[in-house]
XYZ file of C-alpha atoms in Angstrom:
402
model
C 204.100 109.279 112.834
C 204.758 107.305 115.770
C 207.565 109.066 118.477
C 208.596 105.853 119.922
C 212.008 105.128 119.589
C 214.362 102.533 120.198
C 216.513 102.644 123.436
C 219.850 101.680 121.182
C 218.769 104.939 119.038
C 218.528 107.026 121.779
C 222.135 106.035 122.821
C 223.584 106.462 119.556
C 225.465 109.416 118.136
C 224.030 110.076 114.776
C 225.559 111.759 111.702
C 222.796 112.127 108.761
C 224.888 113.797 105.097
C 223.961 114.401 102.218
C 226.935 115.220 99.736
C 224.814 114.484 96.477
C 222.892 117.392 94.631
C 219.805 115.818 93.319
C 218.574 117.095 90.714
C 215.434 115.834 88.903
C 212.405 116.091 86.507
C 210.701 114.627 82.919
C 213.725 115.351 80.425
C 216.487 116.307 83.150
C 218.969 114.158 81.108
C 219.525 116.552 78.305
C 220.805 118.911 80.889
C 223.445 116.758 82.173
C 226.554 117.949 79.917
C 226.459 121.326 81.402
C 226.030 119.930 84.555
C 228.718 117.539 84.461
C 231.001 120.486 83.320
C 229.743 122.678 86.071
C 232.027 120.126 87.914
C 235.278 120.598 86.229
C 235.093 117.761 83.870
C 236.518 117.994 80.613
C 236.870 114.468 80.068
C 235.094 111.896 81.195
C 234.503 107.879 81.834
C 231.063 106.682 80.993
C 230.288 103.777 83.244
C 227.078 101.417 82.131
C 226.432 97.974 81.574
C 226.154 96.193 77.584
C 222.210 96.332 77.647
C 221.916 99.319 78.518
C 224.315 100.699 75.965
C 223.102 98.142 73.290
C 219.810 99.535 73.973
C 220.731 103.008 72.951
C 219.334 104.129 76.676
C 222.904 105.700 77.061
C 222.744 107.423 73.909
C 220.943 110.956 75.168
C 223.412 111.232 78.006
C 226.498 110.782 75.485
C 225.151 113.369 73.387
C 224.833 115.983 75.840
C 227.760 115.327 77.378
C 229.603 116.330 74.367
C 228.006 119.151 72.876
C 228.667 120.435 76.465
C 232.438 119.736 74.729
C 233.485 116.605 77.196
C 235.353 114.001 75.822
C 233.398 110.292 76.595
C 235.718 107.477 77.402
C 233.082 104.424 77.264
C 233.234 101.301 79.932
C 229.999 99.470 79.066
C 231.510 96.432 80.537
C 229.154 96.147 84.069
C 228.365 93.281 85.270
C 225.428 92.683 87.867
C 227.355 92.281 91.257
C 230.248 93.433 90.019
C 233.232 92.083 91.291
C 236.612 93.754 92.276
C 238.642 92.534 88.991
C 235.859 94.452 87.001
C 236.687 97.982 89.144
C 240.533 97.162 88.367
C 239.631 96.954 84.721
C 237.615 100.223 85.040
C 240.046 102.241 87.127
C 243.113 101.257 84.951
C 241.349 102.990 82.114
C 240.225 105.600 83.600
C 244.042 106.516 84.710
C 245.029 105.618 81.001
C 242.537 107.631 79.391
C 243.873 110.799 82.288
C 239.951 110.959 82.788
C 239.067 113.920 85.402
C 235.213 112.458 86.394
C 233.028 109.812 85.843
C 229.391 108.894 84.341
C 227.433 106.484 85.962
C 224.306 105.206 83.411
C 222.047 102.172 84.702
C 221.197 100.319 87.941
C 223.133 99.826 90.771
C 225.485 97.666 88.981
C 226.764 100.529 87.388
C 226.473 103.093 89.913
C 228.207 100.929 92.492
C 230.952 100.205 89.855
C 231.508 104.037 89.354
C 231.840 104.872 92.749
C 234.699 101.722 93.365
C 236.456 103.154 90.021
C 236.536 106.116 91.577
C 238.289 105.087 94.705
C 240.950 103.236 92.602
C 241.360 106.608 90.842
C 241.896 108.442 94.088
C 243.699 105.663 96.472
C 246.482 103.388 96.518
C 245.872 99.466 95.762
C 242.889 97.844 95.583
C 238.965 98.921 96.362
C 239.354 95.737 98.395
C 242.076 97.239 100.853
C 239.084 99.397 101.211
C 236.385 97.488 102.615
C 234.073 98.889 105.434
C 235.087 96.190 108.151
C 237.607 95.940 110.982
C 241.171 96.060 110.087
C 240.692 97.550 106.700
C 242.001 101.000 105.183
C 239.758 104.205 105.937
C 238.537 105.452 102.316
C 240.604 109.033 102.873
C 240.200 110.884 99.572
C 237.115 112.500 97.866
C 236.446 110.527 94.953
C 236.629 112.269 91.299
C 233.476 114.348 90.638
C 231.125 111.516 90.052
C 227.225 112.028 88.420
C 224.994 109.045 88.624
C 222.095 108.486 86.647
C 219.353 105.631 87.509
C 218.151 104.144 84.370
C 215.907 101.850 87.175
C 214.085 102.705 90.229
C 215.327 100.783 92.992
C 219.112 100.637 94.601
C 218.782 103.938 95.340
C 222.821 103.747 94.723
C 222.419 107.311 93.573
C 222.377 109.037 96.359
C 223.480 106.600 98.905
C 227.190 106.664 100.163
C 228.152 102.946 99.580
C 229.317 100.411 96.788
C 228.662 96.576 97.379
C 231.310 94.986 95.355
C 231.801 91.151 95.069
C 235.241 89.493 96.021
C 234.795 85.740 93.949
C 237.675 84.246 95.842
C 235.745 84.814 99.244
C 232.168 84.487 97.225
C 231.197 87.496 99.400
C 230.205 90.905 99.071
C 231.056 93.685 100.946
C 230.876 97.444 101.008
C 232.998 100.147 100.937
C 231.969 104.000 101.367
C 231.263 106.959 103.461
C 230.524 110.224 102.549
C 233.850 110.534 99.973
C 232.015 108.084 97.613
C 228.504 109.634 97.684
C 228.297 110.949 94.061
C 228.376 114.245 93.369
C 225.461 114.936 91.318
C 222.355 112.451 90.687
C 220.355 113.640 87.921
C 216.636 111.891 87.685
C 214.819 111.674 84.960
C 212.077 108.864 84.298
C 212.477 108.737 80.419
C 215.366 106.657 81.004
C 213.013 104.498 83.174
C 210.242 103.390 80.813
C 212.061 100.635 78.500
C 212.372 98.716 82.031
C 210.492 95.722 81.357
C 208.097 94.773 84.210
C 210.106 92.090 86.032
C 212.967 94.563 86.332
C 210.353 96.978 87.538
C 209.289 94.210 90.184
C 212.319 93.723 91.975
C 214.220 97.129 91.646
C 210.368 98.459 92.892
C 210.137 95.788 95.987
C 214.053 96.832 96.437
C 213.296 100.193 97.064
C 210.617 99.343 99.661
C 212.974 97.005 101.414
C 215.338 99.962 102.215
C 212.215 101.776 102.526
C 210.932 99.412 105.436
C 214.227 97.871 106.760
C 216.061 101.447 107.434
C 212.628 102.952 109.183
C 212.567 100.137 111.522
C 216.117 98.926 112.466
C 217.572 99.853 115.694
C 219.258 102.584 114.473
C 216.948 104.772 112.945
C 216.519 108.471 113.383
C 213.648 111.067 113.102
C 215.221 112.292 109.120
C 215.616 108.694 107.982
C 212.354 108.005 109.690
C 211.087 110.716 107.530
C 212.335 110.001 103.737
C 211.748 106.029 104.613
C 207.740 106.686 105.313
C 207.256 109.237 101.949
C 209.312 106.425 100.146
C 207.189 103.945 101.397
C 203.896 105.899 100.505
C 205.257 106.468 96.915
C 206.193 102.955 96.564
C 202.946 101.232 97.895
C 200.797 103.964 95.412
C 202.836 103.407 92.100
C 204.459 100.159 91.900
C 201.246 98.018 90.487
C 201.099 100.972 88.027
C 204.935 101.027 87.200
C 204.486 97.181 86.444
C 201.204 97.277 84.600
C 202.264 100.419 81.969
C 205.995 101.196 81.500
C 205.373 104.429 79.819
C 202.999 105.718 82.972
C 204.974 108.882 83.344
C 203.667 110.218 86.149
C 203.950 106.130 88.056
C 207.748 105.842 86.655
C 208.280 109.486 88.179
C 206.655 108.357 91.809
C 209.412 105.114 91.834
C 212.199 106.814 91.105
C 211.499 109.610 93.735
C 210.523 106.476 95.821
C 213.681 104.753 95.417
C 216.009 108.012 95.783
C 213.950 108.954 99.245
C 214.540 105.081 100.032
C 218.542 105.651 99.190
C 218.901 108.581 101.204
C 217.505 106.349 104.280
C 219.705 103.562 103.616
C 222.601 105.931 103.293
C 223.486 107.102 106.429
C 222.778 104.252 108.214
C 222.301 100.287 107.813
C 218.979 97.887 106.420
C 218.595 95.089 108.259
C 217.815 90.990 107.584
C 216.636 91.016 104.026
C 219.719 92.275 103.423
C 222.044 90.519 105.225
C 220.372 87.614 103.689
C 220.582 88.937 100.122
C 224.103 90.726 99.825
C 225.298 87.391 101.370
C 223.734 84.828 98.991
C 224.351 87.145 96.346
C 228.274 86.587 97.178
C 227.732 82.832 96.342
C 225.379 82.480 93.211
C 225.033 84.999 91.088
C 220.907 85.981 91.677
C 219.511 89.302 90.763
C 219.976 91.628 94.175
C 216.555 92.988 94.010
C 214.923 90.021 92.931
C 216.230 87.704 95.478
C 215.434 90.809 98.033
C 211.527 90.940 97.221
C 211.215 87.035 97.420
C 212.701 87.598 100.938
C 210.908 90.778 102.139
C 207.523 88.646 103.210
C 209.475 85.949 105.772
C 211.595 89.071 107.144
C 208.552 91.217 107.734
C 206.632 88.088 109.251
C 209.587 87.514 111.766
C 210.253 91.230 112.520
C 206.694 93.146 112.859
C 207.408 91.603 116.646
C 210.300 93.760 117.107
C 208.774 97.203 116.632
C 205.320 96.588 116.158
C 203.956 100.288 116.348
C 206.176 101.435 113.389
C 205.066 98.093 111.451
C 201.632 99.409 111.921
C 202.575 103.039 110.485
C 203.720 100.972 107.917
C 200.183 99.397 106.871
C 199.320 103.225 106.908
C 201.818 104.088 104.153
C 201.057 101.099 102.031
C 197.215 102.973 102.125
C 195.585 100.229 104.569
C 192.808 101.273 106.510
C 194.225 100.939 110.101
C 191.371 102.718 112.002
C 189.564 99.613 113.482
C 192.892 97.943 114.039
C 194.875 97.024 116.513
C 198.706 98.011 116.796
C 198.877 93.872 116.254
C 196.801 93.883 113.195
C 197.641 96.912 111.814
C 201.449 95.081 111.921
C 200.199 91.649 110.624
C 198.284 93.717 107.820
C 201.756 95.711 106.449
C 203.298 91.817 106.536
C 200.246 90.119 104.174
C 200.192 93.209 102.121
C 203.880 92.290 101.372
C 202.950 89.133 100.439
C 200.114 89.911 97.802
C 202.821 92.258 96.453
C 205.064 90.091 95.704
C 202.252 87.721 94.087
C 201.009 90.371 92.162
C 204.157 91.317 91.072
C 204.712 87.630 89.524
C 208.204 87.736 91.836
C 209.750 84.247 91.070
C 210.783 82.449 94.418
C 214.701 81.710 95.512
C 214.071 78.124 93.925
C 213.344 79.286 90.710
C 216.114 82.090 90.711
C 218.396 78.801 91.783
C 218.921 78.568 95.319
C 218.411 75.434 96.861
C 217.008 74.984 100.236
C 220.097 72.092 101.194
C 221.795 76.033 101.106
C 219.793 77.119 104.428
C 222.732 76.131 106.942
C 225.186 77.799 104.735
C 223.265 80.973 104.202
C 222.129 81.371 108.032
C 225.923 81.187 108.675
C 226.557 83.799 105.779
C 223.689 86.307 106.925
C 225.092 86.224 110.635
C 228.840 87.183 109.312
C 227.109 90.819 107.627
C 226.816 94.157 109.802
C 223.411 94.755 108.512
C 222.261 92.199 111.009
C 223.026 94.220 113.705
C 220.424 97.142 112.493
C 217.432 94.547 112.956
C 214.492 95.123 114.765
C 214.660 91.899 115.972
C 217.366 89.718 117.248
C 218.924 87.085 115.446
C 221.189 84.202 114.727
C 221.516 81.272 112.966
C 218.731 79.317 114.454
C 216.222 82.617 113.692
C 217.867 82.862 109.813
C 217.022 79.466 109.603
C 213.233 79.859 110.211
C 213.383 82.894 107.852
C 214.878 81.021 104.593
C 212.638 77.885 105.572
C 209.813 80.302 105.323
C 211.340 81.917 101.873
C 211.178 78.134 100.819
C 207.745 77.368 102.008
C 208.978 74.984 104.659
C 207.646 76.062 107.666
C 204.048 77.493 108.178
C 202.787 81.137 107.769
C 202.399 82.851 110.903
C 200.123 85.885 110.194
């Protein structure tokens, strides 16, 4: 592992938390009623989206939650980028129902949902009054005991101590957290993981690489993000063709979701960088698939940034199992950046035109990425006229550099 580090890291005082037990393992979600209860909840709201409930992929976690003798209160109403009138629906139930803890089932839709319901349930107003910017309320309270379970491997919202919720009169997203919104329990279990069809796999898997790659070389990185980003990013690079090729490879649905909690726990403490800026911000103004939008953008950000800290983007071409010994720092770097882009080739990742964005948006979206604090984390400096190569390179308008 390389010791350089940045001069802005160096200068920085560092907090690193982790308020989440994880707990994990091949049929861990038939434990989860007594674990829930082990936190004081006798009654609880179960948080997932209508698929997943449809599905019947909630149904295991129901069950053991009551013949542990809670009472389930169900909110299978998630939406993906959920917005703030959807927590307001959420956290008026949960006060009706006089719920004591919440359930999180599904992606980070859900999880992120949970977590604002929970600071409804535990502050005055709105989870907007909330929101992790200048000016706004400090969340104050611990939020009610809160256990998340991924049915995907990618957000790594389970462990990380942020929502991103969407405010549609501003058409942006923004976060709220801190350590009082980390849940309190994350239980893993890649059962729930196989009926993930392989697109989903795609971009939750290239999601949890992003935070992976962004949060072990922004400015702001320390030696135990350093550390979970690089064993995420091994995990990642190894299983993710086999996660996509065979849904029901146990032991490759196990290695993601450890990959994408390890990824989580990077991103939690700190910030990501570019890819996304660029996604949380689009994703404020047409409704595209987080992850999804995030691997289509993960092979112009890495071209543009490998410049910035070129000696970790060459430990990266390590951890993606690249052969680096007859390299260069420089090749080793440009060699993490192509490997990106056969991934998301082989991974059949549809571009930003054909999940709807139109490259007449690139003014707008420069403006948009510049206005988000996880540009500040970036390797590399930028600003409009830089975001502007970037999406003209997501949009194949400018030529490939590597």
């Amino acid at each position: 592992m390389t010791l350089n580090m940045k001069v802005e890291s160096m200068h920085k005082f560092h907090t690193f938390e982790i308020p989440t037990v994880i707990k994990h393992g091949i049929g861990a979600v038939k434990h989860v009623g007594e674990e829930v209860g082990a936190l004081g909840v006798s009654k609880a709201l179960l948080v997932t989206d209508p698929g997943i409930y449809k599905a019947g992929v909630a149904d295991p976690v129901i069950e053991s939650l009551k013949e542990a003798g809670i009472e389930v209160v169900l909110f299978n109403k998630v939406e993906p980028n959920p917005p703030v009138r959807l927590v307001n629906e959420g956290s008026t139930i949960y006060k009706k129902e006089n719920c004591n803890g919440l359930v999180a089932v599904g992606g980070g839709s859900s999880m992120d949902t949970a977590k604002a319901i929970g600071v409804e349930a535990t502050h005055e107003g709105s989870v907007l009054d909330y929101e992790a910017a200048d000016g706004k309320k400090p969340l104050e309270n611990r939020i009610p005991p809160l256990t998340t379970i991924p049915t995907t491997a990618g957000t790594g919202s389970e462990v990380t101590q942020w929502a991103v919720i969407t405010d549609e009169e501003r058409e942006f997203k923004f976060n709220t957290g801190g350590p009082l919104i980390a849940a309190h329990l994350t239980v893993i279990d890649p059962e729930l993981h196989v009926s993930m069809p392989p697109h989903v796999t795609a971009m939750t898997g290239i999601d949890a690489l992003a935070h992976a790659i962004e949060c072990y070389t922004m400015k702001f990185a320390q030696p135990i993000t350093d550390a979970v980003a690089l064993m995420a990013i091994e995990y990642g690079a190894h299983y993710i063709r086999r996660a996509f090729a065979d849904g029901e490879d146990l032991e490759a649905r196990y290695g993601m979701a450890q990959a994408a909690m390890l990824a989580g726990l990077s991103y939690g403490s700190e910030s990501a960088g570019a890819a996304h800026a660029m996604s949380q911000t689009l994703g404020g103004i047409i409704p595209v698939a987080h992850g999804q939008c995030v691997a289509a953008m993960m092979g112009p950000v890495m071209e543009f940034n490998w410049k910035g800290y070129p000696e970790k983007f060459a430990r990266i071409a390590k951890a993606f199992g690249i052969d680096t010994s007859n390299m260069s720092t420089e090749e080793a770097a440009k060699a993490s950046v192509n490997w990106m882009y056969d991934l998301v080739e082989d991974l059949e990742v549809p571009t930003l035109e054909e999940q709807g964005v139109s490259p007449d948006m690139i003014e707008r979206l420069s403006k948009e990425a510049m206005k988000d604090p996880q540009t500040f984390g970036n390797p590399r400096d930028l600003n409009e006229k830089t975001y502007n190569w970037i999406y003209k390179r997501c949009f194949n308008l400018t030529p490939k550099t590597v």
